[in-house]
Amino acid sequence: MKALQTSMATLGAAVTTVIASTAGFAQTCEPETFQALGIDTLSLISVEPVAATDEIPVDHCRVLADLDQRTGIDGVEYAVGFELRLPEGWNGRFVHQFNGGNDGRIVPAVGNLLGGSDRDTALSRNYAVVSSNAGHRIDATPEAGVSASATFGLDPEARQDYGYGAVAKLHPVALQMVEGYYGSASEYVYGVGSSNGGRHALVAAARMPDAFDGLLAGYPGLNLPRAAIQHAWDVQAFLSLSSSLPEALSEADLKVVADAVTAACDGLDGLEDGIIADVDACQASFDIGTVACESGSSNACLPAEKVEVLRKIHQGPVTSDGEAVYSSWPWDAGIAAPGWRAWKLEGSNEADRFMPRIVVLGGPSLGYVFSTPPVEVGATADDVLAFLRGFDIDQGAEAIFATAEGFDEAAMTFMTPPDVDDPDLRAFQEAGGRLMMFHGLSDPVFSETDTATWYSALDNNHGGEASAFSRYYRVPGMVHGRGGPATDHFDMFSALVAWVEEGEEPAEIVATAPAGNPLTGEHGEMTRPLCPYPVVARYKDGDPQHHGSFTCD
Ligand code: BEZ
């Protein structure tokens, strides 16, 4: 439907070969098929048939290639490196897989559908899938060290590619290659990604409104440069408690908070089940001050300085004038989950002195990629920690909006969907696009409140009718991606496809907490409806393990 408008005539001999070949991929999975397309910015690296395995149960053709090779102003060789996988039993559809982190590596193009299964992928459902490094490679030199995934920020075009350029360059080429291979255009075109990949999806909705029939964005890093300032804010707050981040707040401390939030809020949705579905009522009724130790208190409690740090990080960064730089964060039950701690306080890598991911991933991108001019933050986790400790929030809040000689676009321009504070997706809607989004309420990396604020602004700008083309779902208890006391397994992609292709409007999405999740105890798996924002799942009656006992109203 949204396939590239490539005339069949320009596809030449390759098309003829494909059409003539009813056997399919074996005869055509060869470099000549793609060379015949005459794409002069394309450098093929390999084209090979791949036999089905247990992990990837479809025979397919795998193309590895570079697009737009060039030398950056930093003397580094850049290209949009990508992998395209073309299944033998193609279903006529295409998925652009958007990846997470700082990009920089070509994640296998299997098309993870964010549903919780590594095997139920777009490729296994016979979609053609493309995945890229977003225009740069991880810098594996010892000099880069822990900053390996961020040094590309020294080159302005690599920054732009990471922000939006790589998707814009690759998307039409990948569609042309799919069409060249199969001999017909993709009937439906999707984009799927989470975190930074969710950001890619929302940027694509705004910048490429005609390009996708359906976009699925999980826990998007909508305001990634602003969220990176939160990392410095958090680190500074934690360091006020201890010079060792893992020791600033212990697992037991976080459990005190999780238990207190649960005690205050769990029943607000009609059932005490460990899930705080009525998150807004919870924010109004929970006060972190209640966990502070009274003198002589024997209950589980925290010293006042820890309570203040928790209050501060949930409030989010503010300038010395009291202006909010990013967003506040919801109190939720997932704060004691390992996935919360790993990002904020304690990583698992001894070589990084167990520094959390906000330091080893977030710190380098804040300096190299989001600050203009770029700041080289050093190669060791201790260097990055020192950078974050000394980070000036006032100056940093300006640096993400700044331009400089040779760096014409600010980070807030190349990273976020245009008009991120005043969003409008009318062009996407008018082109027939459908968008589905979800975000965990205990995400420690990107604030769910920020996503809800963005979605409310979108709805407002669409006259309260954003649901005509979009849906947003909150996932109580879920941290960054899967994990936490949450029903974190669900198939939103199928709902998106049904909406795009059959016009079936998505309503509640059934989500599962598999056995072994902290929620399920000795019970087997449990299910809940995820409700379209701002609706909350409330207990009606019946089996508390089953989603049918709840309503979205
Ligand atoms: C992510 O994709 O998970 C991510 C990207 C940048 C900073 C933090 C997280």
XYZ file of C-alpha atoms in Angstrom, residues 145-334:
190
model
C 36.141 2.349 25.861
C 32.770 2.729 27.510
C 31.912 5.566 25.085
C 32.138 3.179 22.102
C 28.485 3.564 21.161
C 28.491 7.374 21.327
C 31.680 8.721 19.712
C 29.791 9.039 16.413
C 28.370 12.217 17.934
C 31.552 13.979 16.753
C 30.143 13.839 13.216
C 27.029 15.944 12.527
C 25.661 13.762 9.737
C 26.022 10.663 11.916
C 24.014 12.485 14.583
C 21.340 13.311 12.036
C 21.298 9.742 10.730
C 20.881 8.414 14.253
C 18.063 10.892 14.835
C 16.084 10.418 11.639
C 18.289 10.350 8.525
C 19.102 6.634 8.447
C 15.440 5.603 8.501
C 14.628 8.145 5.795
C 17.516 6.965 3.591
C 17.042 3.246 4.097
C 13.285 2.892 4.019
C 12.667 3.515 0.292
C 15.734 1.505 -0.676
C 14.661 -1.483 1.417
C 11.186 -1.348 -0.125
C 12.724 -1.187 -3.584
C 14.859 -4.234 -2.795
C 11.839 -6.151 -1.494
C 9.952 -5.303 -4.646
C 12.914 -6.238 -6.808
C 13.241 -9.585 -5.107
C 9.619 -10.675 -5.083
C 8.456 -8.864 -8.180
C 5.663 -7.034 -6.426
C 5.460 -4.142 -4.026
C 4.802 -4.605 -0.315
C 1.085 -4.494 0.262
C 1.394 -3.206 3.839
C 4.321 -1.449 5.470
C 4.947 -1.464 9.241
C 7.520 -0.055 11.627
C 8.192 -1.584 15.052
C 10.548 -0.529 17.819
C 10.958 0.092 21.513
C 12.865 2.605 23.588
C 15.175 4.409 21.140
C 13.398 2.255 18.557
C 10.033 3.564 19.785
C 11.446 7.035 19.323
C 12.412 6.127 15.734
C 8.784 5.074 15.177
C 7.319 8.343 16.475
C 9.853 10.413 14.549
C 8.889 8.472 11.416
C 5.179 9.158 12.010
C 5.931 12.883 12.048
C 8.691 13.158 9.445
C 7.588 10.427 7.004
C 3.798 10.531 7.315
C 3.179 8.618 4.072
C 5.717 5.884 4.632
C 4.015 3.509 7.080
C 0.589 1.921 7.299
C 1.161 0.967 10.904
C 3.661 1.874 13.621
C 4.162 0.147 16.966
C 6.172 2.179 19.491
C 7.092 0.623 22.845
C 8.248 2.816 25.775
C 9.542 5.469 23.386
C 12.488 7.716 24.191
C 10.421 10.623 22.919
C 12.552 13.292 24.550
C 15.780 11.347 24.687
C 18.142 14.338 25.181
C 15.996 15.603 28.042
C 15.860 12.110 29.556
C 19.664 12.013 29.380
C 19.814 15.102 31.598
C 17.721 13.144 34.072
C 20.616 10.646 34.210
C 22.957 13.380 35.453
C 20.285 14.606 37.865
C 19.829 11.102 39.297
C 23.558 10.427 39.582
C 24.101 13.696 41.438
C 21.230 12.869 43.787
C 22.518 9.331 44.458
C 26.066 10.590 45.039
C 24.714 12.809 47.810
C 23.928 9.550 49.648
C 27.055 7.527 48.839
C 30.138 7.780 46.642
C 29.209 4.276 45.420
C 26.013 4.319 43.353
C 25.007 0.717 44.199
C 25.208 1.634 47.874
C 23.118 4.804 47.613
C 19.871 2.869 47.850
C 19.825 -0.830 48.692
C 17.439 -3.456 47.350
C 15.776 -3.419 50.768
C 15.318 0.382 50.555
C 13.560 0.076 47.225
C 11.363 -2.713 48.566
C 10.246 -0.381 51.356
C 9.130 2.091 48.687
C 7.443 -0.547 46.518
C 5.573 -1.937 49.527
C 4.457 1.523 50.601
C 3.207 2.455 47.121
C 1.408 -0.873 46.885
C -0.172 -0.457 50.316
C -1.417 3.020 49.406
C -2.591 2.326 45.858
C -3.188 -1.323 45.090
C -6.864 -1.320 46.057
C -7.721 1.830 44.094
C -8.619 -0.257 41.024
C -10.922 -2.527 43.009
C -8.572 -5.454 43.726
C -5.433 -5.912 45.797
C -3.423 -8.003 43.374
C -0.042 -6.253 43.221
C -1.077 -4.250 40.132
C -1.656 -0.525 40.481
C -3.890 0.066 37.489
C -5.296 3.406 38.655
C -1.988 5.159 38.407
C -3.392 8.688 38.408
C -5.366 8.126 41.603
C -2.184 6.639 43.049
C -0.126 9.749 42.283
C -2.754 11.826 44.044
C -2.872 9.616 47.121
C 0.697 8.382 47.640
C 3.135 10.525 49.602
C 6.765 9.352 49.711
C 7.072 11.291 52.971
C 5.116 8.509 54.660
C 8.080 6.126 54.370
C 10.385 8.439 56.347
C 11.390 6.997 59.720
C 9.820 8.718 62.670
C 12.166 8.661 65.625
C 11.761 5.335 67.379
C 9.724 3.868 64.490
C 10.060 0.114 64.168
C 8.227 -0.157 60.840
C 10.096 -0.523 57.564
C 11.138 3.012 56.777
C 13.895 5.110 55.219
C 16.038 7.925 56.572
C 14.888 11.405 55.577
C 17.813 11.982 53.167
C 16.930 8.872 51.160
C 13.298 9.949 51.032
C 14.385 13.344 49.703
C 16.530 11.734 46.992
C 13.615 9.533 45.936
C 11.342 12.566 45.872
C 13.897 14.496 43.823
C 14.458 11.857 41.160
C 10.701 11.362 40.775
C 10.196 15.090 40.428
C 12.728 15.136 37.550
C 15.426 17.662 36.742
C 14.798 21.377 37.176
C 17.025 24.341 36.404
C 18.169 26.759 39.086
C 15.162 28.899 38.056
C 12.876 26.002 38.882
C 12.054 25.211 35.264
C 11.366 21.549 34.504
C 13.932 20.103 32.077
C 12.259 16.746 31.450
C 9.283 15.228 33.282
C 8.099 13.890 36.591
C 7.768 10.116 37.085
C 4.925 8.003 38.448
C 5.231 6.135 41.726
C 4.649 2.488 40.944
C 5.233 -0.993 42.325
C 8.077 -1.930 39.939
